[in-house]
Amino acid sequence: MQPSPPESFHNGTFDNQLYMMPQQHSMQPRHMQSIGSQHQEERYSQHLQTLSDTLTSGNVSDSSNAESPTIPGVREVSGDMFLEDPVMLRRTCIPVERTKDKADRLSYECLQQVRGNLEATLHPTINHWLTVFDKIETMTWGGNAEKRNAVMAHYMKKNGYESRQHAYNRAVNRTVREVTMTNVPEVLRSLPDGSTFLQVQEPGLHIYMSQTIIRRAVSHDLFALVGEHPQD
């Protein structure tokens, strides 16, 4: 058995006191505790002892170790469960470009809302994209106009809406419900203002028309209306 590391020790490379919990109190993930194999316990003890020796010797650097990245091919997380103690995992920190990250987060937040909105298909896809555009424009950004412009530039990318159109189309398509000649979801029978959209429903014929269009046709003595669906 490996000896338990000290509860606390001082590292000469730091000004503050460093603390390490003894092995019997280490916060192992529940999944590891359920496995309980001797091999994993010995491996964990060796990792813990190595870390203790490194810290007590003062051989510590606050820079990332380029030669010790995360081990390729080894699963560290399964769902929301760590397969190893996260304190023991080797990692490489990657700097984040904050303005780009903010633009992507705002877009992702909108996409999540679209996926959960059953009426998302009732509006043009570009309207959802413009929701984020307007949000970036109206946020205060702490009075930092340069930051707002940088976030907007990342959101717009090279081609504006076209740069993110595919992602928004996929989000909207997630809300599409099946429509058959005998079954039309209630939300598609009416327009957003509550007026009737499905005027005629027969086994071989559906007629969708807004009441506003019908009134205009009657007022102009029109007997036939032809609708052309624009290409998206």
mmCIF file of C-alpha atoms in Angstrom:
data_model
loop_
_atom_site.group_PDB
_atom_site.id
_atom_site.type_symbol
_atom_site.label_atom_id
_atom_site.label_comp_id
_atom_site.label_asym_id
_atom_site.label_seq_id
_atom_site.Cartn_x
_atom_site.Cartn_y
_atom_site.Cartn_z
ATOM 1 C CA MET A 1 0.000 0.000 0.000
ATOM 2 C CA GLN A 2 1.236 3.471 -0.869
ATOM 3 C CA PRO A 3 1.497 5.814 2.141
ATOM 4 C CA SER A 4 -1.173 8.473 2.370
ATOM 5 C CA PRO A 5 0.035 11.949 1.347
ATOM 6 C CA PRO A 6 0.213 14.646 4.030
ATOM 7 C CA GLU A 7 -2.892 16.668 4.700
ATOM 8 C CA SER A 8 -1.007 19.906 4.048
ATOM 9 C CA PHE A 9 2.451 20.990 2.972
ATOM 10 C CA HIS A 10 4.267 24.121 1.858
ATOM 11 C CA ASN A 11 5.679 24.555 -1.639
ATOM 12 C CA GLY A 12 8.592 26.993 -1.868
ATOM 13 C CA THR A 13 7.562 28.133 -5.358
ATOM 14 C CA PHE A 14 4.295 29.616 -4.092
ATOM 15 C CA ASP A 15 3.554 32.209 -1.434
ATOM 16 C CA ASN A 16 0.449 30.490 -0.166
ATOM 17 C CA GLN A 17 -0.126 27.187 1.610
ATOM 18 C CA LEU A 18 -1.107 24.247 -0.615
ATOM 19 C CA TYR A 19 -3.495 21.631 0.700
ATOM 20 C CA MET A 20 -4.154 18.075 -0.395
ATOM 21 C CA MET A 21 -6.811 15.817 1.061
ATOM 22 C CA PRO A 22 -5.601 12.400 2.261
ATOM 23 C CA GLN A 23 -6.370 9.434 0.048
ATOM 24 C CA GLN A 24 -9.175 8.118 2.217
ATOM 25 C CA HIS A 25 -11.019 11.435 1.805
ATOM 26 C CA SER A 26 -10.317 11.972 -1.887
ATOM 27 C CA MET A 27 -13.361 12.921 -3.902
ATOM 28 C CA GLN A 28 -13.457 10.075 -6.381
ATOM 29 C CA PRO A 29 -16.300 10.103 -8.900
ATOM 30 C CA ARG A 30 -19.216 7.850 -8.039
ATOM 31 C CA HIS A 31 -18.541 5.775 -11.146
ATOM 32 C CA MET A 32 -14.993 5.003 -9.940
ATOM 33 C CA GLN A 33 -16.238 4.064 -6.487
ATOM 34 C CA SER A 34 -18.710 1.626 -8.003
ATOM 35 C CA ILE A 35 -15.951 -0.094 -10.002
ATOM 36 C CA GLY A 36 -13.739 -0.608 -6.975
ATOM 37 C CA SER A 37 -11.108 -2.679 -8.784
ATOM 38 C CA GLN A 38 -7.714 -3.139 -7.142
ATOM 39 C CA HIS A 39 -5.922 -2.017 -10.311
ATOM 40 C CA GLN A 40 -7.703 1.345 -10.378
ATOM 41 C CA GLU A 41 -7.102 1.918 -6.662
ATOM 42 C CA GLU A 42 -3.368 1.252 -7.077
ATOM 43 C CA ARG A 43 -3.211 3.497 -10.164
ATOM 44 C CA TYR A 44 -5.021 6.309 -8.356
ATOM 45 C CA SER A 45 -2.694 5.953 -5.352
ATOM 46 C CA GLN A 46 0.362 6.161 -7.610
ATOM 47 C CA HIS A 47 -0.974 9.315 -9.324
ATOM 48 C CA LEU A 48 -1.691 10.882 -5.945
ATOM 49 C CA GLN A 49 1.758 10.059 -4.568
ATOM 50 C CA THR A 50 3.476 11.372 -7.716
ATOM 51 C CA LEU A 51 1.595 14.670 -7.455
ATOM 52 C CA SER A 52 2.496 14.913 -3.759
ATOM 53 C CA ASP A 53 6.204 14.319 -4.469
ATOM 54 C CA THR A 54 6.187 16.879 -7.284
ATOM 55 C CA LEU A 55 4.591 19.597 -5.177
ATOM 56 C CA THR A 56 6.718 19.012 -2.085
ATOM 57 C CA SER A 57 9.928 19.106 -4.145
ATOM 58 C CA GLY A 58 8.988 22.508 -5.595
ATOM 59 C CA ASN A 59 9.210 21.201 -9.154
ATOM 60 C CA VAL A 60 6.030 22.945 -10.222
ATOM 61 C CA SER A 61 5.394 25.207 -13.211
ATOM 62 C CA ASP A 62 2.324 27.300 -13.929
ATOM 63 C CA SER A 63 2.779 26.819 -17.691
ATOM 64 C CA SER A 64 1.185 23.998 -19.664
ATOM 65 C CA ASN A 65 3.357 20.991 -20.428
ATOM 66 C CA ALA A 66 3.521 20.739 -24.213
ATOM 67 C CA GLU A 67 4.840 17.181 -23.997
ATOM 68 C CA SER A 68 2.057 15.957 -21.714
ATOM 69 C CA PRO A 69 -1.237 16.534 -23.539
ATOM 70 C CA THR A 70 -4.358 14.551 -22.820
ATOM 71 C CA ILE A 71 -3.619 10.932 -23.668
ATOM 72 C CA PRO A 72 -5.070 10.242 -27.158
ATOM 73 C CA GLY A 73 -7.507 7.371 -27.466
ATOM 74 C CA VAL A 74 -8.360 7.327 -23.740
ATOM 75 C CA ARG A 75 -11.939 8.131 -22.771
ATOM 76 C CA GLU A 76 -12.027 10.507 -19.832
ATOM 77 C CA VAL A 77 -15.739 11.359 -19.734
ATOM 78 C CA SER A 78 -18.822 9.231 -20.370
ATOM 79 C CA GLY A 79 -21.938 11.402 -20.642
ATOM 80 C CA ASP A 80 -21.744 13.606 -17.538
ATOM 81 C CA MET A 81 -19.615 11.108 -15.585
ATOM 82 C CA PHE A 82 -15.839 11.339 -15.132
ATOM 83 C CA LEU A 83 -14.087 8.015 -15.674
ATOM 84 C CA GLU A 84 -11.070 9.263 -13.710
ATOM 85 C CA ASP A 85 -10.531 11.801 -10.973
ATOM 86 C CA PRO A 86 -10.465 15.121 -12.915
ATOM 87 C CA VAL A 87 -7.695 16.412 -10.620
ATOM 88 C CA MET A 88 -5.412 13.679 -11.956
ATOM 89 C CA LEU A 89 -6.089 14.297 -15.666
ATOM 90 C CA ARG A 90 -3.344 15.867 -17.749
ATOM 91 C CA ARG A 91 -4.590 18.753 -19.828
ATOM 92 C CA THR A 92 -3.516 21.531 -22.153
ATOM 93 C CA CYS A 93 -5.201 24.925 -21.823
ATOM 94 C CA ILE A 94 -6.322 26.549 -25.065
ATOM 95 C CA PRO A 95 -6.791 30.349 -25.043
ATOM 96 C CA VAL A 96 -10.299 31.552 -25.902
ATOM 97 C CA GLU A 97 -10.988 34.450 -28.245
ATOM 98 C CA ARG A 98 -13.636 36.088 -26.103
ATOM 99 C CA THR A 99 -15.479 38.095 -28.762
ATOM 100 C CA LYS A 100 -15.779 35.067 -31.060
ATOM 101 C CA ASP A 101 -16.837 32.896 -28.129
ATOM 102 C CA LYS A 102 -19.517 35.449 -27.173
ATOM 103 C CA ALA A 103 -20.891 35.536 -30.742
ATOM 104 C CA ASP A 104 -21.043 31.740 -30.908
ATOM 105 C CA ARG A 105 -22.709 31.517 -27.488
ATOM 106 C CA LEU A 106 -25.413 34.024 -28.441
ATOM 107 C CA SER A 107 -26.069 32.122 -31.663
ATOM 108 C CA TYR A 108 -26.169 28.765 -29.855
ATOM 109 C CA GLU A 109 -28.592 30.158 -27.267
ATOM 110 C CA CYS A 110 -30.947 31.280 -30.052
ATOM 111 C CA LEU A 111 -30.672 27.896 -31.807
ATOM 112 C CA GLN A 112 -31.643 26.146 -28.583
ATOM 113 C CA GLN A 113 -34.713 28.368 -28.260
ATOM 114 C CA VAL A 114 -35.687 27.685 -31.886
ATOM 115 C CA ARG A 115 -35.447 23.910 -31.363
ATOM 116 C CA GLY A 116 -37.847 24.164 -28.441
ATOM 117 C CA ASN A 117 -40.330 26.475 -30.191
ATOM 118 C CA LEU A 118 -43.133 24.537 -31.893
ATOM 119 C CA GLU A 119 -44.070 27.655 -33.870
ATOM 120 C CA ALA A 120 -40.562 28.266 -35.248
ATOM 121 C CA THR A 121 -41.608 27.128 -38.727
ATOM 122 C CA LEU A 122 -44.244 29.859 -38.911
ATOM 123 C CA HIS A 123 -41.552 32.514 -39.313
ATOM 124 C CA PRO A 124 -38.842 32.916 -41.976
ATOM 125 C CA THR A 125 -35.547 31.392 -40.869
ATOM 126 C CA ILE A 126 -33.748 34.700 -41.285
ATOM 127 C CA ASN A 127 -35.966 36.193 -38.567
ATOM 128 C CA HIS A 128 -34.362 33.879 -36.000
ATOM 129 C CA TRP A 129 -30.903 34.912 -37.185
ATOM 130 C CA LEU A 130 -31.908 38.579 -36.905
ATOM 131 C CA THR A 131 -32.927 37.981 -33.279
ATOM 132 C CA VAL A 132 -29.258 37.593 -32.350
ATOM 133 C CA PHE A 133 -28.251 40.460 -34.649
ATOM 134 C CA ASP A 134 -30.660 42.803 -32.846
ATOM 135 C CA LYS A 135 -29.535 41.513 -29.443
ATOM 136 C CA ILE A 136 -25.898 42.319 -30.183
ATOM 137 C CA GLU A 137 -26.925 45.785 -31.394
ATOM 138 C CA THR A 138 -29.002 46.617 -28.303
ATOM 139 C CA MET A 139 -26.762 45.163 -25.560
ATOM 140 C CA THR A 140 -24.846 47.829 -23.633
ATOM 141 C CA TRP A 141 -21.460 46.027 -23.668
ATOM 142 C CA GLY A 142 -20.424 48.218 -20.762
ATOM 143 C CA GLY A 143 -20.195 51.191 -23.100
ATOM 144 C CA ASN A 144 -17.480 49.432 -25.123
ATOM 145 C CA ALA A 145 -18.502 49.944 -28.750
ATOM 146 C CA GLU A 146 -15.312 48.280 -29.971
ATOM 147 C CA LYS A 147 -16.244 45.044 -28.220
ATOM 148 C CA ARG A 148 -19.776 45.150 -29.655
ATOM 149 C CA ASN A 149 -18.417 45.643 -33.164
ATOM 150 C CA ALA A 150 -15.961 42.773 -32.714
ATOM 151 C CA VAL A 151 -18.725 40.404 -31.563
ATOM 152 C CA MET A 152 -20.913 41.511 -34.468
ATOM 153 C CA ALA A 153 -18.077 40.900 -36.931
ATOM 154 C CA HIS A 154 -17.653 37.340 -35.655
ATOM 155 C CA TYR A 155 -21.418 36.742 -35.783
ATOM 156 C CA MET A 156 -21.657 38.037 -39.341
ATOM 157 C CA LYS A 157 -18.551 36.066 -40.430
ATOM 158 C CA LYS A 158 -17.917 36.540 -44.169
ATOM 159 C CA ASN A 159 -21.402 36.356 -45.672
ATOM 160 C CA GLY A 160 -23.759 37.473 -42.929
ATOM 161 C CA TYR A 161 -26.896 35.329 -42.741
ATOM 162 C CA GLU A 162 -25.599 32.851 -45.326
ATOM 163 C CA SER A 163 -22.695 31.967 -43.022
ATOM 164 C CA ARG A 164 -25.070 30.558 -40.393
ATOM 165 C CA GLN A 165 -28.110 29.753 -42.530
ATOM 166 C CA HIS A 166 -27.505 25.995 -42.510
ATOM 167 C CA ALA A 167 -27.423 25.845 -38.706
ATOM 168 C CA TYR A 168 -30.657 27.846 -38.374
ATOM 169 C CA ASN A 169 -32.393 25.774 -41.067
ATOM 170 C CA ARG A 170 -31.507 22.572 -39.212
ATOM 171 C CA ALA A 171 -32.810 24.025 -35.941
ATOM 172 C CA VAL A 172 -36.120 25.016 -37.549
ATOM 173 C CA ASN A 173 -36.488 21.620 -39.239
ATOM 174 C CA ARG A 174 -36.276 19.957 -35.831
ATOM 175 C CA THR A 175 -39.677 21.494 -35.021
ATOM 176 C CA VAL A 176 -41.444 20.367 -38.220
ATOM 177 C CA ARG A 177 -44.413 18.132 -37.503
ATOM 178 C CA GLU A 178 -45.840 15.548 -39.852
ATOM 179 C CA VAL A 179 -48.728 16.765 -41.998
ATOM 180 C CA THR A 180 -50.956 14.388 -43.943
ATOM 181 C CA MET A 181 -54.173 14.842 -45.893
ATOM 182 C CA THR A 182 -56.096 13.535 -42.887
ATOM 183 C CA ASN A 183 -54.008 15.065 -40.103
ATOM 184 C CA VAL A 184 -52.986 18.730 -39.870
ATOM 185 C CA PRO A 185 -51.527 19.927 -36.535
ATOM 186 C CA GLU A 186 -53.616 22.622 -34.884
ATOM 187 C CA VAL A 187 -50.762 25.139 -34.932
ATOM 188 C CA LEU A 188 -50.649 24.922 -38.758
ATOM 189 C CA ARG A 189 -54.386 25.412 -39.178
ATOM 190 C CA SER A 190 -54.174 29.029 -38.013
ATOM 191 C CA LEU A 191 -51.969 32.048 -38.638
ATOM 192 C CA PRO A 192 -49.953 33.745 -35.861
ATOM 193 C CA ASP A 193 -52.738 36.332 -35.420
ATOM 194 C CA GLY A 194 -55.221 33.524 -34.681
ATOM 195 C CA SER A 195 -57.158 33.749 -37.951
ATOM 196 C CA THR A 196 -57.993 30.613 -39.942
ATOM 197 C CA PHE A 197 -55.400 29.496 -42.483
ATOM 198 C CA LEU A 198 -56.709 26.061 -43.515
ATOM 199 C CA GLN A 199 -59.928 27.030 -45.288
ATOM 200 C CA VAL A 200 -60.791 23.665 -46.864
ATOM 201 C CA GLN A 201 -59.727 20.170 -45.767
ATOM 202 C CA GLU A 202 -60.875 17.194 -47.805
ATOM 203 C CA PRO A 203 -59.264 13.751 -48.331
ATOM 204 C CA GLY A 204 -57.745 14.884 -51.628
ATOM 205 C CA LEU A 205 -57.622 18.670 -51.255
ATOM 206 C CA HIS A 206 -56.308 21.280 -48.825
ATOM 207 C CA ILE A 207 -56.791 25.009 -49.385
ATOM 208 C CA TYR A 208 -54.685 27.360 -47.259
ATOM 209 C CA MET A 209 -55.549 31.028 -47.551
ATOM 210 C CA SER A 210 -55.544 33.987 -45.179
ATOM 211 C CA GLN A 211 -58.779 35.891 -44.700
ATOM 212 C CA THR A 212 -57.001 39.110 -45.692
ATOM 213 C CA ILE A 213 -56.192 37.690 -49.142
ATOM 214 C CA ILE A 214 -59.751 36.436 -49.566
ATOM 215 C CA ARG A 215 -61.198 39.870 -48.739
ATOM 216 C CA ARG A 216 -58.860 41.553 -51.217
ATOM 217 C CA ALA A 217 -59.832 39.073 -53.932
ATOM 218 C CA VAL A 218 -63.525 39.713 -53.334
ATOM 219 C CA SER A 219 -63.071 43.494 -53.281
ATOM 220 C CA HIS A 220 -61.321 43.334 -56.686
ATOM 221 C CA ASP A 221 -63.867 40.941 -58.243
ATOM 222 C CA LEU A 222 -61.239 38.226 -58.692
ATOM 223 C CA PHE A 223 -62.401 34.647 -59.299
ATOM 224 C CA ALA A 224 -59.020 32.874 -59.204
ATOM 225 C CA LEU A 225 -55.861 33.285 -57.162
ATOM 226 C CA VAL A 226 -52.498 31.735 -58.028
ATOM 227 C CA GLY A 227 -49.818 31.500 -55.345
ATOM 228 C CA GLU A 228 -46.109 31.055 -56.052
ATOM 229 C CA HIS A 229 -43.871 29.846 -53.228
ATOM 230 C CA PRO A 230 -40.518 31.688 -53.214
ATOM 231 C CA GLN A 231 -37.339 29.642 -53.164
ATOM 232 C CA ASP A 232 -35.712 29.629 -49.713
#
